[in-house]
Amino acid sequence: MTQNIQLIEDLYASMASKLSQFKEPLTLTEKILFTHFDTIGGSHKRGQDYVDFRPDRVAMQDATAQMALLQFINAGKKSSSVPASVHCDHLIQANNGATTDLEAAKVANQEVYDFLSSVSSKFGIDFWSAGAGIIHQVILENYAFPGGMMIGTDSHTPNAGGLGMVAIGVGGADAADVMSGLSWELKMPKIIGVHLTGSLSGWCSAKDVILKLAGILTVKGGTNSVVEYFGHGASTISATGKATICNMGAEVGATCSIFPYDQKTKEYLIATEREDVARAAERISHYLRADQGAIYDQVIEINLSELEPYINGPFTPDAAYPISQFADVVRKSGYPEKMDVGLIGSCTNSSYQDLARAASVAKQAKEKGIKVMSQFIITPGSSMVQQTAKENGLFEAFENIGGTVMANACGACIGQWARKGAEKKLPNSIVTSFNRNFVARNDGNPNTYAFVASPEITTALTIAGKITFNPMKDSLLNDRGELVMLDAPRGHELPPLGYKMGDKGLQTPQMNSVEIRISPLSERLQLLTPFSPWDGKESMELALLIKAKGKCTTDHISAAGRWLRYRGHLQNISQNLLMAATNAFNSQVDSVYCSLTGGYHRVAQAAQQYRDANRSTIIVAQENYGEGSSREHAAMEPRYMGVKVVLAQSFARIHETNLKKQGLLALTFANKADYDLIEEKDTFVVEGLKNFEPKLYIIKADGHKIEIKVNHTYNEQQKEWFVAGSALNRLKESAIK
Ligand code: MIC
Ligand code: SF4
């Protein structure tokens, strides 16, 4: 039994007394957050006050767990203070198919897997080995529970909101803090209500709710907000469908998303052998939904009965188009109409229901004699779903139309896709049922136009071989020369004969005293050397490393794909610094001016030259800098390479915190248009550091000085991180006192 029912019972028992002090009607989000306050009684104004919380759990995946655990080891604790788990999912390549790929991954990543498994075992952390599944699916199936609070070192941690949990993506340093017994700080979020009415039917699925919402809110509309769903429509969506919606809420920048407890939650808990949790939740179910009259900062209405399937993309998940308009958009924009590959699955969309509905579409190709035109790749989310889907003949349906079932892992979603020919960089279109589609993310080819849709729409488009196909109105020619249409998908929410619960791939901790050793020769793991503290000087001078133009996500700052290999080795991974960001002055990628040589270099090279010459640097960027992933490498690498300040028009939440935690100065333009004042040969001075009231000046090539008004959001504790050089340094200082 992976779930600790006693902890859940205790939490539920405390809810009544904790919430009795609040007289006004509460949202579900507030009920859960208030129950997890570290101390009750402080001010907690939404969008304004920082509040300390006590999360129930911590989750980590292999690509981020390495840094999280390297930091945790430095904290000097005997065991994790809260239940925690590590999941091996990101490092597995999608190449030939599940069996061979998994074997290859075990060999290629042995050093990292051994490190993660021995650290987990020693510190009391559950370890899910390679092949067990993708973090968010495994969490949903085993640990998520209504009313709980969890942080996870992955931006799609909010997936667990499908079961009514406040689950928030964070950087590894936050995970290390909570495992070390510290509280966890968050600015009290605003709460966006989404009122769902009607019910889904035909080709529409839960995915279309979030694809539509991404279009409404855009990639930054949810920043510092929780998206809370309510209304009768919510209770018509399966638990796994709800998880899909919460998962992809990361793409609107939301802190997390959440659904109330209902009959579907109960059914899913029972189906995954957690009847005791369902029973306990049932007893306090009025605490697991919003009160009548609860106040939301904004309410968005979505009528599920009127919803259309959506297709979003390319290059950003918020370019949202109802399928009826999509063909026009494709033709007008000149996107490649031919679809090369359809990919379904991932942490977002690989539930039994998703696979069953997609399989019902796939089966029709064979039954109706339609030739399948695109390549088809299926990535199951967990070993439980994979075994169940296999047993129920779903994989057979995919394989019959030429589909390849990959390992239960992130695979192509995170660029671990050995896609043949991608290096030629030819323009082409793919459709995935994943969650994000940033440039070059899946196959490293910047000319791959990646679109996001539901698994059932992706499957239909795969059969047709065209992204402009609309299964609701277009027909296809079969092998008898007849025009036929695909029927709307069908599939059970839960497997009719139950989930197959074979070996799930969990290693329970031994709490032994083995010494954790890392070879100094390793190219994949490296112990961390603390960053140096602030030098105490009132001002600092900075050279311009890059003025980035346009979207600059964490995939642009610290690319994944082949770089995932170095996630435990700061020095090696820093070589990918900002390699996908566009230089505003020459519109090129990975080519920036360095005043030391007067020439153009790779960003990592320029940074290294400045650092070696003892020159600190600044990064300048536009809106929502650091959007996307929780990977703190995107903050640690610049820090390691001598960057002191990041000045952006705005930041994504997790990344802004990651920058602060690593001792950087994250500033925003008070006047966004000042971005245009910055020229290639400018240098910078920041003053006012002693009182932490930073004033920033540009020094022009002719020597004259212009002040740029800047803002920051550092609170008292975060200022201490800057002074100490990082949050971890600060933690160690206070442990010594
Ligand atoms: C992603 O989807 O981008 C990732 C890879 O899962 C990241 C985590 C990482 O970079 O390791 C995320 O979403 O946080
Ligand atoms: Fe893995 Fe992709 Fe999910 Fe990130 S979004 S956890 S890479 S499957």
PDB file of C-alpha atoms in Angstrom, residues 265-443:
ATOM      1  CA  THR A 265     -13.350  10.959  -7.992  1.00  0.00           C
ATOM      2  CA  LYS A 266     -14.768   8.272  -5.757  1.00  0.00           C
ATOM      3  CA  GLU A 267     -15.045   5.756  -8.604  1.00  0.00           C
ATOM      4  CA  TYR A 268     -11.447   6.358  -9.650  1.00  0.00           C
ATOM      5  CA  LEU A 269     -10.133   5.975  -6.097  1.00  0.00           C
ATOM      6  CA  ILE A 270     -11.989   2.702  -5.761  1.00  0.00           C
ATOM      7  CA  ALA A 271     -10.799   1.464  -9.172  1.00  0.00           C
ATOM      8  CA  THR A 272      -7.204   2.164  -8.141  1.00  0.00           C
ATOM      9  CA  GLU A 273      -7.659   0.185  -4.896  1.00  0.00           C
ATOM     10  CA  ARG A 274      -8.025   3.157  -2.556  1.00  0.00           C
ATOM     11  CA  GLU A 275     -11.471   2.579  -1.189  1.00  0.00           C
ATOM     12  CA  ASP A 276     -10.303   3.663   2.262  1.00  0.00           C
ATOM     13  CA  VAL A 277      -9.343   7.090   0.894  1.00  0.00           C
ATOM     14  CA  ALA A 278     -12.702   7.350  -0.880  1.00  0.00           C
ATOM     15  CA  ARG A 279     -14.530   6.487   2.334  1.00  0.00           C
ATOM     16  CA  ALA A 280     -12.589   9.052   4.346  1.00  0.00           C
ATOM     17  CA  ALA A 281     -13.142  11.740   1.686  1.00  0.00           C
ATOM     18  CA  GLU A 282     -16.833  10.931   1.495  1.00  0.00           C
ATOM     19  CA  ARG A 283     -17.226  11.724   5.199  1.00  0.00           C
ATOM     20  CA  ILE A 284     -15.880  15.261   4.796  1.00  0.00           C
ATOM     21  CA  SER A 285     -16.946  15.837   1.202  1.00  0.00           C
ATOM     22  CA  HIS A 286     -18.468  19.265   1.992  1.00  0.00           C
ATOM     23  CA  TYR A 287     -14.912  20.472   2.647  1.00  0.00           C
ATOM     24  CA  LEU A 288     -13.871  19.185  -0.745  1.00  0.00           C
ATOM     25  CA  ARG A 289     -15.939  21.591  -2.813  1.00  0.00           C
ATOM     26  CA  ALA A 290     -16.538  25.344  -2.864  1.00  0.00           C
ATOM     27  CA  ASP A 291     -19.232  26.935  -0.690  1.00  0.00           C
ATOM     28  CA  GLN A 292     -22.259  28.560  -2.289  1.00  0.00           C
ATOM     29  CA  GLY A 293     -21.372  32.191  -2.935  1.00  0.00           C
ATOM     30  CA  ALA A 294     -17.588  31.661  -2.876  1.00  0.00           C
ATOM     31  CA  ILE A 295     -15.776  34.610  -4.423  1.00  0.00           C
ATOM     32  CA  TYR A 296     -13.607  34.190  -7.506  1.00  0.00           C
ATOM     33  CA  ASP A 297     -11.382  36.920  -8.918  1.00  0.00           C
ATOM     34  CA  GLN A 298     -12.741  36.180 -12.368  1.00  0.00           C
ATOM     35  CA  VAL A 299     -15.244  33.651 -13.719  1.00  0.00           C
ATOM     36  CA  ILE A 300     -15.056  32.052 -17.151  1.00  0.00           C
ATOM     37  CA  GLU A 301     -18.088  30.193 -18.512  1.00  0.00           C
ATOM     38  CA  ILE A 302     -17.681  27.088 -20.654  1.00  0.00           C
ATOM     39  CA  ASN A 303     -20.675  25.120 -21.905  1.00  0.00           C
ATOM     40  CA  LEU A 304     -19.409  21.610 -22.581  1.00  0.00           C
ATOM     41  CA  SER A 305     -22.408  20.842 -24.789  1.00  0.00           C
ATOM     42  CA  GLU A 306     -21.392  23.630 -27.174  1.00  0.00           C
ATOM     43  CA  LEU A 307     -17.668  22.905 -27.164  1.00  0.00           C
ATOM     44  CA  GLU A 308     -15.864  21.977 -30.378  1.00  0.00           C
ATOM     45  CA  PRO A 309     -12.639  19.973 -30.628  1.00  0.00           C
ATOM     46  CA  TYR A 310      -9.621  22.284 -30.723  1.00  0.00           C
ATOM     47  CA  ILE A 311      -6.207  22.167 -32.357  1.00  0.00           C
ATOM     48  CA  ASN A 312      -3.541  24.456 -30.860  1.00  0.00           C
ATOM     49  CA  GLY A 313      -0.231  25.567 -32.288  1.00  0.00           C
ATOM     50  CA  PRO A 314       2.303  25.737 -33.744  1.00  0.00           C
ATOM     51  CA  PHE A 315       5.138  26.748 -31.378  1.00  0.00           C
ATOM     52  CA  THR A 316       2.881  27.883 -28.551  1.00  0.00           C
ATOM     53  CA  PRO A 317       0.057  26.082 -26.750  1.00  0.00           C
ATOM     54  CA  ASP A 318      -2.237  29.111 -26.639  1.00  0.00           C
ATOM     55  CA  ALA A 319      -2.707  29.515 -30.406  1.00  0.00           C
ATOM     56  CA  ALA A 320      -6.145  27.878 -30.104  1.00  0.00           C
ATOM     57  CA  TYR A 321      -8.439  27.091 -33.036  1.00  0.00           C
ATOM     58  CA  PRO A 322     -11.762  25.271 -33.091  1.00  0.00           C
ATOM     59  CA  ILE A 323     -11.407  22.483 -35.635  1.00  0.00           C
ATOM     60  CA  SER A 324     -14.006  24.096 -37.934  1.00  0.00           C
ATOM     61  CA  GLN A 325     -11.690  27.095 -38.444  1.00  0.00           C
ATOM     62  CA  PHE A 326      -8.367  25.309 -38.385  1.00  0.00           C
ATOM     63  CA  ALA A 327      -8.075  24.288 -42.067  1.00  0.00           C
ATOM     64  CA  ASP A 328      -8.415  27.941 -43.111  1.00  0.00           C
ATOM     65  CA  VAL A 329      -5.750  29.006 -40.640  1.00  0.00           C
ATOM     66  CA  VAL A 330      -3.367  26.342 -41.945  1.00  0.00           C
ATOM     67  CA  ARG A 331      -3.826  27.398 -45.544  1.00  0.00           C
ATOM     68  CA  LYS A 332      -3.614  31.120 -44.841  1.00  0.00           C
ATOM     69  CA  SER A 333      -0.512  30.731 -42.682  1.00  0.00           C
ATOM     70  CA  GLY A 334       1.192  28.308 -45.035  1.00  0.00           C
ATOM     71  CA  TYR A 335       1.752  25.586 -42.413  1.00  0.00           C
ATOM     72  CA  PRO A 336       2.662  22.213 -43.981  1.00  0.00           C
ATOM     73  CA  GLU A 337      -0.720  20.539 -44.523  1.00  0.00           C
ATOM     74  CA  LYS A 338       0.637  17.020 -44.776  1.00  0.00           C
ATOM     75  CA  MET A 339       0.931  15.431 -41.367  1.00  0.00           C
ATOM     76  CA  ASP A 340       4.062  13.355 -40.879  1.00  0.00           C
ATOM     77  CA  VAL A 341       3.512  11.878 -37.431  1.00  0.00           C
ATOM     78  CA  GLY A 342       0.726  11.608 -34.870  1.00  0.00           C
ATOM     79  CA  LEU A 343       1.762  11.020 -31.265  1.00  0.00           C
ATOM     80  CA  ILE A 344      -0.635  10.187 -28.451  1.00  0.00           C
ATOM     81  CA  GLY A 345      -0.108   9.624 -24.750  1.00  0.00           C
ATOM     82  CA  SER A 346       2.282  11.467 -22.370  1.00  0.00           C
ATOM     83  CA  CYS A 347       1.555  12.550 -18.806  1.00  0.00           C
ATOM     84  CA  THR A 348      -1.341  14.646 -20.100  1.00  0.00           C
ATOM     85  CA  ASN A 349      -3.386  12.180 -22.056  1.00  0.00           C
ATOM     86  CA  SER A 350      -2.709   8.535 -21.485  1.00  0.00           C
ATOM     87  CA  SER A 351      -5.529   7.373 -19.285  1.00  0.00           C
ATOM     88  CA  TYR A 352      -7.446   4.210 -20.008  1.00  0.00           C
ATOM     89  CA  GLN A 353     -10.284   6.379 -21.343  1.00  0.00           C
ATOM     90  CA  ASP A 354      -7.941   8.293 -23.675  1.00  0.00           C
ATOM     91  CA  LEU A 355      -6.430   5.116 -25.099  1.00  0.00           C
ATOM     92  CA  ALA A 356      -9.807   3.391 -25.385  1.00  0.00           C
ATOM     93  CA  ARG A 357     -11.336   6.299 -27.313  1.00  0.00           C
ATOM     94  CA  ALA A 358      -8.307   6.609 -29.580  1.00  0.00           C
ATOM     95  CA  ALA A 359      -8.358   2.840 -30.177  1.00  0.00           C
ATOM     96  CA  SER A 360     -12.028   3.021 -31.187  1.00  0.00           C
ATOM     97  CA  VAL A 361     -10.998   5.464 -33.927  1.00  0.00           C
ATOM     98  CA  ALA A 362      -7.960   3.396 -34.943  1.00  0.00           C
ATOM     99  CA  LYS A 363     -10.102   0.248 -35.289  1.00  0.00           C
ATOM    100  CA  GLN A 364     -12.328   1.960 -37.823  1.00  0.00           C
ATOM    101  CA  ALA A 365      -9.444   2.434 -40.245  1.00  0.00           C
ATOM    102  CA  LYS A 366      -9.090  -1.315 -40.524  1.00  0.00           C
ATOM    103  CA  GLU A 367     -12.823  -2.064 -40.467  1.00  0.00           C
ATOM    104  CA  LYS A 368     -13.642   0.519 -43.108  1.00  0.00           C
ATOM    105  CA  GLY A 369     -10.641  -0.245 -45.308  1.00  0.00           C
ATOM    106  CA  ILE A 370      -8.963   3.149 -44.964  1.00  0.00           C
ATOM    107  CA  LYS A 371      -5.210   3.367 -45.560  1.00  0.00           C
ATOM    108  CA  VAL A 372      -3.425   5.115 -42.668  1.00  0.00           C
ATOM    109  CA  MET A 373      -1.316   7.949 -44.041  1.00  0.00           C
ATOM    110  CA  SER A 374       0.942   9.078 -41.143  1.00  0.00           C
ATOM    111  CA  GLN A 375       3.312   7.451 -38.726  1.00  0.00           C
ATOM    112  CA  PHE A 376       1.702   6.745 -35.343  1.00  0.00           C
ATOM    113  CA  ILE A 377       3.391   6.664 -31.926  1.00  0.00           C
ATOM    114  CA  ILE A 378       1.731   5.782 -28.631  1.00  0.00           C
ATOM    115  CA  THR A 379       3.228   6.558 -25.214  1.00  0.00           C
ATOM    116  CA  PRO A 380       1.373   5.037 -22.254  1.00  0.00           C
ATOM    117  CA  GLY A 381       1.654   6.969 -18.987  1.00  0.00           C
ATOM    118  CA  SER A 382       2.158   4.150 -16.532  1.00  0.00           C
ATOM    119  CA  SER A 383       2.716   0.480 -16.189  1.00  0.00           C
ATOM    120  CA  MET A 384      -0.794   0.066 -14.760  1.00  0.00           C
ATOM    121  CA  VAL A 385      -2.425   1.680 -17.794  1.00  0.00           C
ATOM    122  CA  GLN A 386      -0.068  -0.071 -20.173  1.00  0.00           C
ATOM    123  CA  GLN A 387      -0.815  -3.545 -18.805  1.00  0.00           C
ATOM    124  CA  THR A 388      -4.545  -2.855 -18.724  1.00  0.00           C
ATOM    125  CA  ALA A 389      -4.620  -1.394 -22.243  1.00  0.00           C
ATOM    126  CA  LYS A 390      -2.667  -4.327 -23.585  1.00  0.00           C
ATOM    127  CA  GLU A 391      -4.948  -6.856 -21.959  1.00  0.00           C
ATOM    128  CA  ASN A 392      -8.024  -5.094 -23.335  1.00  0.00           C
ATOM    129  CA  GLY A 393      -6.757  -5.219 -26.912  1.00  0.00           C
ATOM    130  CA  LEU A 394      -6.186  -1.472 -27.247  1.00  0.00           C
ATOM    131  CA  PHE A 395      -2.574  -1.807 -28.344  1.00  0.00           C
ATOM    132  CA  GLU A 396      -3.584  -4.361 -30.918  1.00  0.00           C
ATOM    133  CA  ALA A 397      -5.850  -1.737 -32.456  1.00  0.00           C
ATOM    134  CA  PHE A 398      -2.939   0.706 -32.646  1.00  0.00           C
ATOM    135  CA  GLU A 399      -0.446  -1.831 -33.933  1.00  0.00           C
ATOM    136  CA  ASN A 400      -2.903  -2.986 -36.595  1.00  0.00           C
ATOM    137  CA  ILE A 401      -2.695   0.432 -38.187  1.00  0.00           C
ATOM    138  CA  GLY A 402       1.091   0.564 -37.958  1.00  0.00           C
ATOM    139  CA  GLY A 403       1.341   2.244 -34.551  1.00  0.00           C
ATOM    140  CA  THR A 404       4.402   1.758 -32.338  1.00  0.00           C
ATOM    141  CA  VAL A 405       3.895   1.544 -28.589  1.00  0.00           C
ATOM    142  CA  MET A 406       6.808   3.161 -26.767  1.00  0.00           C
ATOM    143  CA  ALA A 407       7.947   2.792 -23.154  1.00  0.00           C
ATOM    144  CA  ASN A 408       5.905   4.304 -20.306  1.00  0.00           C
ATOM    145  CA  ALA A 409       7.950   7.474 -20.259  1.00  0.00           C
ATOM    146  CA  CYS A 410       8.217  11.076 -21.471  1.00  0.00           C
ATOM    147  CA  GLY A 411       9.985  10.072 -24.694  1.00  0.00           C
ATOM    148  CA  ALA A 412       9.121  12.293 -27.655  1.00  0.00           C
ATOM    149  CA  CYS A 413       7.377  14.824 -25.418  1.00  0.00           C
ATOM    150  CA  ILE A 414      10.716  15.953 -24.016  1.00  0.00           C
ATOM    151  CA  GLY A 415      12.849  15.556 -27.100  1.00  0.00           C
ATOM    152  CA  GLN A 416      13.935  12.011 -26.282  1.00  0.00           C
ATOM    153  CA  TRP A 417      12.741  11.014 -29.739  1.00  0.00           C
ATOM    154  CA  ALA A 418      15.228   9.347 -32.030  1.00  0.00           C
ATOM    155  CA  ARG A 419      13.325  10.713 -35.017  1.00  0.00           C
ATOM    156  CA  LYS A 420      14.946   9.651 -38.241  1.00  0.00           C
ATOM    157  CA  GLY A 421      15.830  12.532 -40.557  1.00  0.00           C
ATOM    158  CA  ALA A 422      15.106  15.317 -38.038  1.00  0.00           C
ATOM    159  CA  GLU A 423      18.671  16.557 -38.482  1.00  0.00           C
ATOM    160  CA  LYS A 424      17.809  17.610 -42.042  1.00  0.00           C
ATOM    161  CA  LYS A 425      15.630  20.301 -40.477  1.00  0.00           C
ATOM    162  CA  LEU A 426      12.943  20.083 -43.150  1.00  0.00           C
ATOM    163  CA  PRO A 427       9.603  21.824 -42.609  1.00  0.00           C
ATOM    164  CA  ASN A 428       6.939  19.316 -41.535  1.00  0.00           C
ATOM    165  CA  SER A 429       3.851  19.068 -39.326  1.00  0.00           C
ATOM    166  CA  ILE A 430       3.167  16.742 -36.414  1.00  0.00           C
ATOM    167  CA  VAL A 431       0.190  16.516 -34.068  1.00  0.00           C
ATOM    168  CA  THR A 432       0.524  15.352 -30.489  1.00  0.00           C
ATOM    169  CA  SER A 433      -1.814  14.894 -27.548  1.00  0.00           C
ATOM    170  CA  PHE A 434       0.919  16.309 -25.285  1.00  0.00           C
ATOM    171  CA  ASN A 435       0.707  19.669 -23.552  1.00  0.00           C
ATOM    172  CA  ARG A 436       3.371  21.963 -24.950  1.00  0.00           C
ATOM    173  CA  ASN A 437       4.751  22.528 -28.408  1.00  0.00           C
ATOM    174  CA  PHE A 438       7.608  24.998 -28.096  1.00  0.00           C
ATOM    175  CA  VAL A 439       9.982  25.244 -31.011  1.00  0.00           C
ATOM    176  CA  ALA A 440      12.253  22.195 -31.508  1.00  0.00           C
ATOM    177  CA  ARG A 441      10.919  20.558 -28.339  1.00  0.00           C
ATOM    178  CA  ASN A 442      10.011  17.119 -29.661  1.00  0.00           C
ATOM    179  CA  ASP A 443      12.651  16.307 -32.256  1.00  0.00           C
TER     180      ASP A 443
END
